[in-house]
Every structure is written in structure tokens, then in C-alpha cells.
């Protein structure tokens, strides 16, 4: 008996695999971005949704992954399929290290500390002492990867496939983590930290490792993004990125893995729609997309405070109840 | 069986080919070109930290609308699609690809920003799509050898700052120079340019260089530091808000330095008035465009044209916004290039016409500053004029300098 | 005496951070939430004042009317936009605040454009006490910080309304039992915070110039100040604001150079938090197991 959840995943998988056939060029590029964001959101959700540590600074880990990959490719000639894992390991280290002071900081204070990280990241990236590696404000350019072994896929399709493979792998890892001992420990630490400790859960170890793992996810996403865009610069990793990640996990649904796909779709496509909507306000209204986006955020929170995943869960439940009676 | 349209196209193209006889066989009109429409695109920062520049795109859109109301270009209406990239290079790539692949535009015009334009430069050159008149002063955009489809527009920052450096050397050879610069490509280019203008053997003239971040509340602390270095020449490489702060603070702390100001922040109404006209006295700049708020241009026909245009298609704020004048100039240039293409609106010809301009004047450029391009010169504006602020107007001095 | 100069100009800006930090603490004490939109609301209030002054109204009239409008506006926002999310997860409210800040920022850009505007100051003329390090306005704005702090303190300590507000924040259930309209108290808290923010904006604009992006950097430093001083302690927040203002200048001028001063200032704050997690003056929460 196949569970509804598994059916849902199957549906998503089928759509994802079919996309390269129907979408091309620019649209496929957009869906690659969706996959990339989904990976980053998944990482952040592990930390914030499942483990209760609020991070407003995951854009910084995304940036480390992106720049790490770019530097390895351009300055050291490492091929992209090795550069991304290497730089994501660096991110794991950075996240793990950041996890230590984070232990002392609760809720709001942690949010501020990570916010500081997000704000400082572009400044550090454009520090002139690092210019030789980072290319300064001009950034670094990379050639796009081609499909290996003569597989008949063009560049856009190959990048999409790479992102899809990474996303699938990481989603599987996350699902296993969350459904197993580790997941239970994380949730216990989030909801009842003192009780968890008394039960023998090493909160400190779990929390710092969770930080590291979530940074690793963000790093993979950042590396993939660098390769997909073919370019990194300090402007690519501003504060808005970190805020978008937060928006993404809440809109998608905290502590929901499948929700992250919706969150990623939201942050990728909705700003564009806000742009298009503003046209109705006349030529002078080019500044308005921000206001429309803000309004949309508020409306979505009003309608679905537990995110899209919450809405779907509620809808499915109602359907099942109706079916049963 | 040739349709009437292809027949017309080919005869027009043949005529064009005869007219520009140096060039070989005709090319297809670009995507986005029909008998009635010229469609081209732009990425602009309408949101995010650089949103102040969105006025450029807004002004250009209004100008093209005006042209359409006057009949269009050679019988074709302009369809200008300007998309927001929030100054984020990944977004720029996405929007540019959307313009090219979904909207099928003929070319990209006046895209904003150094990093955003670098991000799409390879893509546009590989797909042979003109990346015309990029809205940035970074020196890297006038390189026809490596990027034959990418053309700059405004004088690059290094040109202007080199002029400052040379002027400092010539007028005050024993000067001690302090520099305030924005911590990004624009500011760093300035820093490099000033040093280059001074020359490697005079590098010691720069006694203090201090940066600030776009988004910081104020640069007052930086001014105090710079004054403390004992410098007697102060170069301000800052955007309008910070330039105004720097001008005011340097006066208030009684720092008697000769001050040079980047032409990015040259507007009397938008920068000098808020700083205090008396506090701005003595500022030196190297400009290439007219300041719409400088009374010296009161009866100037170019300014009248701009003011009329803003009166009908803009808002009161736009008159004092240098970005509006910038967009006005650039849009006129674009329309001129399109006019010269006649009926051959292939990408090759558009690029060819853009690279073949001789001594073109634009209404809001300073007298004497002209657009010049050729096959190996992709910097359309290379002349600047030194000017000094006397408390009321910018007064030109010296000759026009062409880099 | 460059050092004194840096110190003085740090004080002036620190006063503004302190006022904003106070507004943040007010809302935090009442709702356990940090209002990310506080800066943009303050900026918008300042534009309203600017519009009045620009159309000929005298400064003090514009000042008072703006403070009143901001008070009412703040109350309105609480009742209409924030209240519906009281029962939702905390992060939902955070997203709402982020949305609010986008809205105010874009509205200001649309209505007023992005060119900077100068803003009047009531403190004109010669620097006070012959102080060459601070302009008259800067000294005046520090004075205003203390006046605001004193007024807020007096309000909370000595008026029945202030008492009711404090009760609602500390123990809403008991407060209700005694007949306090907790809902309206919450709205008042927001109104007060918005009014205080408007004052901060009007004090900041003459120094930093008015434009839609005026408050972004200021809010960041105000956060830092509030957290440094202890987010649940109004006095601490104000001290924190001044400390951050001065530290920012000193660090940037003498320690590491301006291009990383933002990062370094924030690192210092994180460092303090690691050593003293509830801030310099915050209360340590001891929870019963």
C-alpha cells in the first residue's frame, strides 16, 4: 500500500524528470535555480524548523560555497564536480565553528548574530586583501560545464540534471536524518531542551553538528549556483538573499521537507510576478514591486501561517476524512 | 516563392548594403524586429540598494514612448522591455535570458551595473547579441577585441580620476592627497585612477585613503579621519548622499582643502544644495553632461528640450535627478543609432551603426563633448571638462580634455 | 584632538541609535517580537514631516503632527496587520514585518523619489558651549534622546496608563483579570514605538539626509545596541545605542580601517553576547526545570 506521501514524492520526481523535455533554455535555468534554492532552504529548515535555531545568515554560507567553488575552479583548475563538494565541506566547518558561540545565544540573539553574518559577508568578500582570490568587486567568471562522456544534453539541460541529482541526494539524506534518531533528537532539543538533555541527548553536539550540516547544504547550493550562473561577485550575496531564505522556509512550511520545494518556487517566481503586476499601476510605478511583494508576504502568512505544506496537509486530511465517511 | 515582406526586406537591405558599401552581404533582421516594431530589452535596478538608478530606465521608457507618439523610428514603433534585476548578477542573468529567449529582443540597451553586465557579457557575446551602451563607468567595457558585441557609454571612472590626478600634479605638485571612496568597483576604480594620474613616482602624494559602504548612515567619521591626516587636497569619490555629507562635514570641521568631486554627484539641486551652496564653493569636477539644475543653462535649447520632455512625461523630482538627464541622453543616442540602421535591423548592422558614430551631439551633453565610436573605439564619450563651483554655478575652466 | 572628534560624532549618531533601540525594546517587551519594520516606518514618518515643512508649515507644528500621526498609525498597524498573527508561529510574524518594511520602503520611493532631501533642524546656529566637535544639531539631538528617555520613563513609572501598559506586557492574564484592556495596551505600545521612531527619524535626517534607504544602516546599529544592552531593558538599550555609536567610529578610525568596520563592530557585539548572553544589562532568565 503506497502512502500518500510517497505518491506525492513520486509525482514531484516525475515532473522534475520531465521538465528538460518541455522547458528549454531560460525556463530550465529558472528551474535549476528552484532546485538550488530548495537545497539551501532544506538546509536552513533543518536548523530553524527542526532544531529551532533561527538563522538569518544562511546567505553567508551560500556565499562561501559559491566563492569557494569559483576560486577552486578559476584559480586552482579544480573541475566543478570536485570543487562543489570541497567547498561545501569548508562550509560545514564554518557552520560547525559558528555553532559553538551559537550555543550560548538563544532565539533573538542568535537571529541577530546570524543577521550580522549576512550583513558582513559582502563586505568581507570585497575586502581588498583578498582581491587576488576573489576578483574584488569585479567578481570571478567561470566557463559553464558540458555534459560528460558525450551525453546528448546541452549546457542548460546538463546543469539542470546536475542540480537535480544533488537535490535528490540531499533530500534523501534529509528525509533519512529527520525520520531517524537524529531527527527526533533535533526536534526534542527544539521543543524541550532540558528534558532532552536529561534523556541523554548531547544537545551541544547535536546543535553544532546541525549548524554544520545546514551550512553544508547551503554551501552545495551556493556552489551549484556559481556554476549555473557562471559568475560570482559580492553583489550576488547581499542581505536580501538571507531574508529570501527565511521567507522561503516559512512560506514553504517550517519543519516540512516537501514544503521546501514550494518555498523555492515562491522565492524564485513570485518577485517576477510582483514585477509584472506593478505594470498595472502605470509607468511611474517601477518601485512598487517591492510593495506588492511585501503585501503578498503578509497575505500569504494570513492565509497559510504554517506555510504551503501546512495548507496541503490540511487539505489532504480533509479529503481523506471526506473519503472515509 | 518570396513573400512581399521578404522582397521588401531584401531590397531595403540591398539599398543599405550599397549605402554602407564597405560591408558584405545582407543579414536577417534580428528577432524582435518586425515591419512595425523594434523590440529591445534592458536590465535595471528598480529595487534593492541601487534602486535610485531605476529613474534611468523609467526616463528611457518615457522617451521611447514619446518617440512612438511622434511616429516611431523609420515607421516602426519601439517596444522597450525593462526588467528589474535588483542589482543582483544571478537575477541579471535570468532576466537577460528571459529577454533574449522568451521575449526575443533584438538587443540589450543600457543595462545597469558593473557586476550585472559582466555576468551576462559572455552569454551575449557568444549569442552575438549587442550589449549596447552599458550603464557603468567600469573600464572593462570598451574592449572590441575580446567582446565585439559589448559597448560602453559614459566616460569610465578611471578616465575622470586620472584627469583629477594630473590636475593635482600640475597645480599643486607638493600636495598631500586624501581620498574618500565607496567600497565597490566605482570607488576602487577612482582610487586607482587618481594614483595613475599622479604617476607611480608621486605615489607618496596620497597620504590617506578611506572607504565607506553604501548603506552606512554617515561618513562623518571618515571625514574626521581624513582631515586628521593633514592632507590639503581631498578627492570625493562618493555617490550623491555621501558626497553631500562629505562636502558639508569637510566645511564644518574647518578643513581647508582643495576638493575634487566625482561627476556622479555633481547635481546642484540634488547634492550641492543639501550640502549647502556656500559649503560647496570651490569644488572641482570633471563633467561631461549638463546639470539641469544649474541656472547657467537657463536658455540652453538642450535643457529646454529636456525640461519640455520631463514636463510632459516625467515628474517634478526628475528635473533635479541626474539619472533622468542621463537616461534622456542615452535614449536619444539609441534612437539615433536605430534611425541610421534604416531598414537593416540585423544585429550586425545595429552593432555596425553603433560603432560608426562621428561627432554626434546630445542635448544634455556639455558643449564640445561629442559621441565618437569606431571599430576599435568602443568608448562613446571620452571628453570631459574641468569645472569649478563658485557658489551658484559650475564654471568651466581649461580646455576640453579628451582621454 | 581627532579622537575627541570621533568620540563626539559617535555620540551624536549613538543618540539616534539609542532612540531607535528604545522603540525596538518597547515592542519586544510587550510582544517578545522584534519589529524589523521599525526603521522603514520611522523613515516614512520623516517623509510625512518633510512634506509638511516643504509645503510651508512651521517645523514644530510638523514635528508634533508627525508624532501624532505616527502614534495613531502605529496603533492601526498593530490592530490590523500584526494582531491577526498573535497566535501564529513567531516566524510568521517575522515574515509579516519583513513584508511591512518592503511596503514602506517601496511606497516612499514611489511617492518621493530617491534623491536626497535636506531636512530642517530646530537647533540652528552656533555650536553649543563653543563645542567644536559637535554641530548644534548634533548636541540638540543628544539632548532630545535624553528628553525622550525621561518622558518614556516618567510615563511608565508615574502614570496609570503606563502602569497598565507594563502590566499587560509582563502578565497579560493577570492584567486582564484586573480590568486592563490588554488588546488596546498592545496597540498603544506599538503607537508609542512608532512615535519614538518618528522622533529618531527627524533627528537623523538632518545628519544623514532623507532618502528612502536612510534607516537601513541605522536600524542595524540600533539592533546591535539593543541587543548589546539587553533587549529587555530600556536603559540598557539606550546605553547600548550610545556604545555602538562611539565604538563604530573608534573602531573604524583607529583599529581596523573603514572597510571592515561594519563586520568588526558586529563581531565585537557577538563576542559580548557569547560572554554575557543576555546583554550587558539584561536579566538572566533562570528557568525552572
Coordinates of C-alpha atoms in Angstrom, one line a residue, chain A residues 8-318:
Chain A
X8 CA 3.4 12.9 -3.6
X9 CA 7.2 12.5 -3.9
X10 CA 6.7 10.3 -7.0
X11 CA 4.6 13.0 -8.6
X12 CA 7.3 15.6 -7.9
X13 CA 10.0 13.3 -9.2
X14 CA 8.1 12.6 -12.4
X15 CA 7.6 16.3 -13.0
X16 CA 11.2 17.1 -12.3
X17 CA 12.5 14.5 -14.7
X18 CA 10.1 15.5 -17.4
X19 CA 11.0 19.2 -17.2
X20 CA 14.0 19.2 -19.5
X21 CA 11.9 17.8 -22.3
X22 CA 9.3 20.6 -22.1
X23 CA 11.2 23.5 -20.8
X24 CA 14.2 24.9 -22.5
X25 CA 16.9 27.5 -22.1
X26 CA 15.8 30.2 -19.9
X27 CA 13.0 28.3 -18.2
X28 CA 15.2 25.4 -17.5
X29 CA 17.7 27.9 -16.0
X30 CA 14.9 29.1 -13.7
X31 CA 14.1 25.6 -12.6
X32 CA 17.7 24.9 -11.9
X33 CA 17.6 27.9 -9.6
X34 CA 14.5 26.5 -7.9
X35 CA 16.4 23.3 -7.2
X36 CA 19.3 25.2 -5.9
X37 CA 17.1 27.3 -3.6
X38 CA 15.3 24.1 -2.5
X39 CA 18.6 22.7 -1.3
X40 CA 19.5 25.9 0.6
X41 CA 16.1 26.1 2.1
X42 CA 16.3 22.4 3.2
X43 CA 19.5 23.2 5.0
X44 CA 18.0 26.2 6.7
X45 CA 14.9 24.3 7.6
X46 CA 16.9 21.6 9.3
X47 CA 18.4 24.2 11.5
X48 CA 15.5 26.5 12.1
X49 CA 12.4 24.4 11.5
X50 CA 13.5 21.1 13.1
X51 CA 16.1 22.3 15.5
X52 CA 14.7 25.7 16.5
X53 CA 17.8 27.7 15.9
X54 CA 16.9 30.8 13.9
X55 CA 19.4 31.8 11.3
X56 CA 19.2 35.0 9.3
X57 CA 22.6 34.5 7.8
X58 CA 22.5 31.5 5.6
X59 CA 23.3 33.7 2.7
X60 CA 26.8 33.9 4.1
X61 CA 27.2 30.1 3.9
X62 CA 25.7 30.2 0.4
X63 CA 28.3 32.8 -0.5
X64 CA 31.2 30.7 1.0
X65 CA 30.1 27.8 -1.1
X66 CA 29.8 29.9 -4.2
X67 CA 33.1 31.7 -3.8
X68 CA 34.8 28.5 -2.7
X69 CA 33.7 26.7 -5.8
X70 CA 34.6 29.7 -8.0
X71 CA 38.0 30.1 -6.6
X72 CA 38.8 26.4 -6.8
X73 CA 37.7 26.4 -10.4
X74 CA 39.3 29.6 -11.6
X75 CA 42.5 29.8 -9.5
X76 CA 43.3 26.1 -9.0
X77 CA 41.8 24.4 -12.0
X78 CA 39.7 22.0 -10.0
X79 CA 36.8 20.6 -12.0
X80 CA 33.3 21.7 -10.9
X81 CA 32.2 18.2 -9.7
X82 CA 35.1 18.2 -7.2
X83 CA 35.0 21.9 -6.4
X84 CA 31.4 21.9 -5.1
X85 CA 31.9 19.1 -2.6
X86 CA 35.2 20.5 -1.4
X87 CA 33.8 24.0 -0.8
X88 CA 30.7 22.5 0.9
X89 CA 33.0 20.7 3.3
X90 CA 34.6 24.1 4.1
X91 CA 31.0 25.4 4.7
X92 CA 30.4 22.5 7.1
X93 CA 33.5 23.5 9.0
X94 CA 32.4 27.2 9.1
X95 CA 28.9 26.3 10.2
X96 CA 30.1 23.9 12.8
X97 CA 32.5 26.5 14.2
X98 CA 29.7 29.1 14.2
X99 CA 27.6 26.6 16.1
X100 CA 29.8 26.9 19.2
X101 CA 29.1 30.6 20.0
X102 CA 25.6 29.9 18.8
X103 CA 25.1 27.5 21.7
X104 CA 25.2 30.4 24.1
X105 CA 22.7 32.5 22.2
X106 CA 19.0 31.9 22.3
X107 CA 16.3 32.8 19.8
X108 CA 16.6 36.5 19.2
X109 CA 20.2 36.9 20.0
X110 CA 21.1 34.1 17.6
X111 CA 19.0 35.8 15.0
X112 CA 20.9 39.0 15.4
X113 CA 24.3 37.2 15.4
X114 CA 23.4 35.5 12.1
X115 CA 22.0 38.7 10.7
X116 CA 25.3 40.3 11.4
X117 CA 27.0 37.5 9.5
X118 CA 24.7 38.1 6.5
X119 CA 25.4 41.8 6.5
X120 CA 29.2 41.4 7.0
X121 CA 29.6 38.7 4.2
X122 CA 29.6 41.0 1.2
X123 CA 32.0 43.4 2.9
X124 CA 34.4 40.6 3.7
X125 CA 34.1 39.3 0.2
X126 CA 35.1 42.6 -1.3
X127 CA 38.0 43.2 1.2
X128 CA 40.9 44.3 -0.9
X129 CA 43.3 41.9 0.9
X130 CA 41.5 39.0 -0.8
X131 CA 41.3 40.6 -4.2
X132 CA 43.7 38.2 -5.8
X133 CA 41.5 35.3 -5.0
X134 CA 38.1 36.8 -5.1
X135 CA 38.5 39.1 -8.0
X136 CA 37.3 42.0 -5.9
X137 CA 34.1 43.8 -6.9
X138 CA 34.5 42.6 -10.5
X139 CA 33.9 39.0 -9.3
X140 CA 35.0 35.8 -10.9
X141 CA 33.8 34.2 -14.1
X142 CA 33.7 30.6 -14.9
X143 CA 33.0 28.6 -18.0
X144 CA 29.8 26.6 -18.0
X145 CA 30.1 22.8 -17.6
X146 CA 29.3 20.5 -20.5
X147 CA 27.8 17.1 -20.3
X148 CA 30.5 14.4 -20.0
X149 CA 31.0 11.3 -22.0
X150 CA 29.2 12.8 -25.0
X151 CA 25.8 12.6 -23.4
X152 CA 23.4 14.4 -25.7
X153 CA 22.4 17.2 -23.4
X154 CA 23.0 20.9 -23.9
X155 CA 24.6 23.0 -21.2
X156 CA 21.3 24.1 -19.7
X157 CA 20.0 20.6 -19.5
X158 CA 23.2 19.3 -18.1
X159 CA 23.3 21.9 -15.3
X160 CA 19.7 21.1 -14.5
X161 CA 20.5 17.4 -14.3
X162 CA 23.4 18.0 -12.0
X163 CA 21.2 20.2 -9.8
X164 CA 18.5 17.5 -9.8
X165 CA 20.9 14.8 -8.8
X166 CA 22.3 16.9 -6.0
X167 CA 18.8 17.9 -4.8
X168 CA 17.5 14.3 -4.9
X169 CA 20.5 13.1 -3.0
X170 CA 20.4 15.8 -0.3
X171 CA 16.6 15.5 0.0
X172 CA 17.0 11.7 0.6
X173 CA 19.7 12.5 3.2
X174 CA 17.4 15.0 4.9
X175 CA 14.4 12.6 5.0
X176 CA 16.5 9.9 6.5
X177 CA 18.0 12.3 9.1
X178 CA 14.7 13.6 10.1
X179 CA 12.8 10.4 10.3
X180 CA 15.5 8.7 12.3
X181 CA 17.1 9.1 15.7
X182 CA 18.8 12.3 14.7
X183 CA 15.6 13.9 13.7
X184 CA 13.9 13.0 16.9
X185 CA 16.8 14.3 18.9
X186 CA 16.8 17.6 17.0
X187 CA 13.1 18.1 17.5
X188 CA 13.3 17.2 21.1
X189 CA 16.1 19.8 21.6
X190 CA 13.9 22.3 19.9
X191 CA 10.8 21.7 21.9
X192 CA 12.0 20.5 25.3
X193 CA 15.7 21.2 25.6
X194 CA 16.0 20.4 29.2
X195 CA 14.1 17.2 29.1
X196 CA 16.1 16.1 26.1
X197 CA 19.4 16.6 28.0
X198 CA 18.1 14.6 30.9
X199 CA 17.3 11.8 28.5
X200 CA 20.9 11.7 27.5
X201 CA 20.8 13.7 24.3
X202 CA 24.1 15.6 23.8
X203 CA 22.4 18.8 22.9
X204 CA 25.6 20.7 22.3
X205 CA 26.9 18.1 19.9
X206 CA 23.6 17.9 18.0
X207 CA 23.2 21.6 17.8
X208 CA 26.6 22.4 16.5
X209 CA 26.5 19.5 14.0
X210 CA 23.1 20.6 12.9
X211 CA 24.6 24.0 12.2
X212 CA 27.4 22.4 10.3
X213 CA 25.1 20.2 8.2
X214 CA 22.7 23.1 7.4
X215 CA 25.7 25.2 6.3
X216 CA 26.9 22.3 4.2
X217 CA 23.6 22.3 2.4
X218 CA 23.7 26.0 1.8
X219 CA 27.3 25.6 0.6
X220 CA 26.3 23.0 -2.0
X221 CA 23.5 25.3 -3.2
X222 CA 26.0 28.2 -3.4
X223 CA 28.4 26.1 -5.4
X224 CA 25.8 24.9 -7.8
X225 CA 24.5 28.5 -8.2
X226 CA 28.0 29.7 -9.0
X227 CA 28.4 27.1 -11.7
X228 CA 24.9 27.6 -13.1
X229 CA 25.3 31.4 -13.3
X230 CA 28.9 31.2 -14.4
X231 CA 29.7 34.2 -12.2
X232 CA 30.1 35.3 -8.6
X233 CA 30.5 38.7 -7.1
X234 CA 29.9 40.3 -3.7
X235 CA 26.7 41.8 -5.1
X236 CA 25.3 38.3 -5.7
X237 CA 25.2 37.6 -2.0
X238 CA 23.5 40.5 -0.2
X239 CA 21.2 40.7 2.8
X240 CA 18.2 40.2 0.6
X241 CA 19.3 36.6 -0.2
X242 CA 19.4 35.7 3.5
X243 CA 16.0 37.2 4.0
X244 CA 14.6 35.4 1.0
X245 CA 15.8 32.1 2.5
X246 CA 13.8 32.9 5.7
X247 CA 10.8 33.8 3.7
X248 CA 11.2 30.6 1.7
X249 CA 11.2 28.2 4.6
X250 CA 8.3 29.9 6.3
X251 CA 6.2 30.1 3.2
X252 CA 7.1 26.5 2.3
X253 CA 6.4 25.3 5.8
X254 CA 8.7 25.0 8.8
X255 CA 9.8 21.5 9.6
X256 CA 8.4 20.2 6.3
X257 CA 10.8 18.8 3.8
X258 CA 8.4 18.7 0.8
X259 CA 7.4 22.2 1.6
X260 CA 10.8 23.4 0.7
X261 CA 10.1 22.8 -3.0
X262 CA 7.1 25.2 -2.7
X263 CA 9.3 27.7 -0.8
X264 CA 11.8 27.6 -3.5
X265 CA 9.2 28.1 -6.2
X266 CA 7.9 31.1 -4.3
X267 CA 11.2 32.9 -3.9
X268 CA 12.2 32.2 -7.5
X269 CA 9.0 33.2 -9.3
X270 CA 6.9 35.5 -7.1
X271 CA 9.2 38.5 -7.3
X272 CA 8.9 38.3 -11.1
X273 CA 5.1 38.3 -10.8
X274 CA 5.2 41.3 -8.5
X275 CA 7.3 43.0 -11.2
X276 CA 4.6 42.2 -13.8
X277 CA 1.7 43.2 -11.6
X278 CA 3.2 46.6 -10.9
X279 CA 2.8 47.5 -14.6
X280 CA -0.9 48.0 -13.9
X281 CA -0.1 50.9 -11.7
X282 CA 1.4 52.9 -14.5
X283 CA 4.8 53.7 -15.8
X284 CA 5.9 55.5 -12.7
X285 CA 5.3 52.6 -10.5
X286 CA 8.6 50.7 -11.2
X287 CA 9.4 51.0 -7.5
X288 CA 6.2 49.3 -6.5
X289 CA 7.1 45.6 -7.0
X290 CA 8.7 45.8 -3.5
X291 CA 5.4 46.9 -2.0
X292 CA 3.5 44.3 -3.9
X293 CA 5.9 41.6 -2.8
X294 CA 5.6 42.8 0.8
X295 CA 1.8 42.8 0.6
X296 CA 1.9 39.2 -0.9
X297 CA 4.1 38.1 2.0
X298 CA 1.6 39.4 4.5
X299 CA -1.4 37.9 2.7
X300 CA 0.3 34.5 2.4
X301 CA 1.0 34.5 6.1
X302 CA -2.6 35.4 6.8
X303 CA -3.9 32.6 4.7
X304 CA -1.3 30.0 5.4
X305 CA 0.7 30.6 8.6
X306 CA 2.1 27.1 8.6
X307 CA 3.2 27.5 5.0
X308 CA 2.1 25.9 1.8
X309 CA 2.9 22.5 3.3
X310 CA 0.5 23.2 6.1
X311 CA -2.2 24.0 3.7
X312 CA -1.6 20.9 1.7
X313 CA -1.5 18.8 4.8
X314 CA -4.8 20.2 5.9
X315 CA -6.4 19.8 2.5
X316 CA -5.3 16.2 2.2
X317 CA -6.6 15.5 5.7
X318 CA -9.9 16.9 4.8

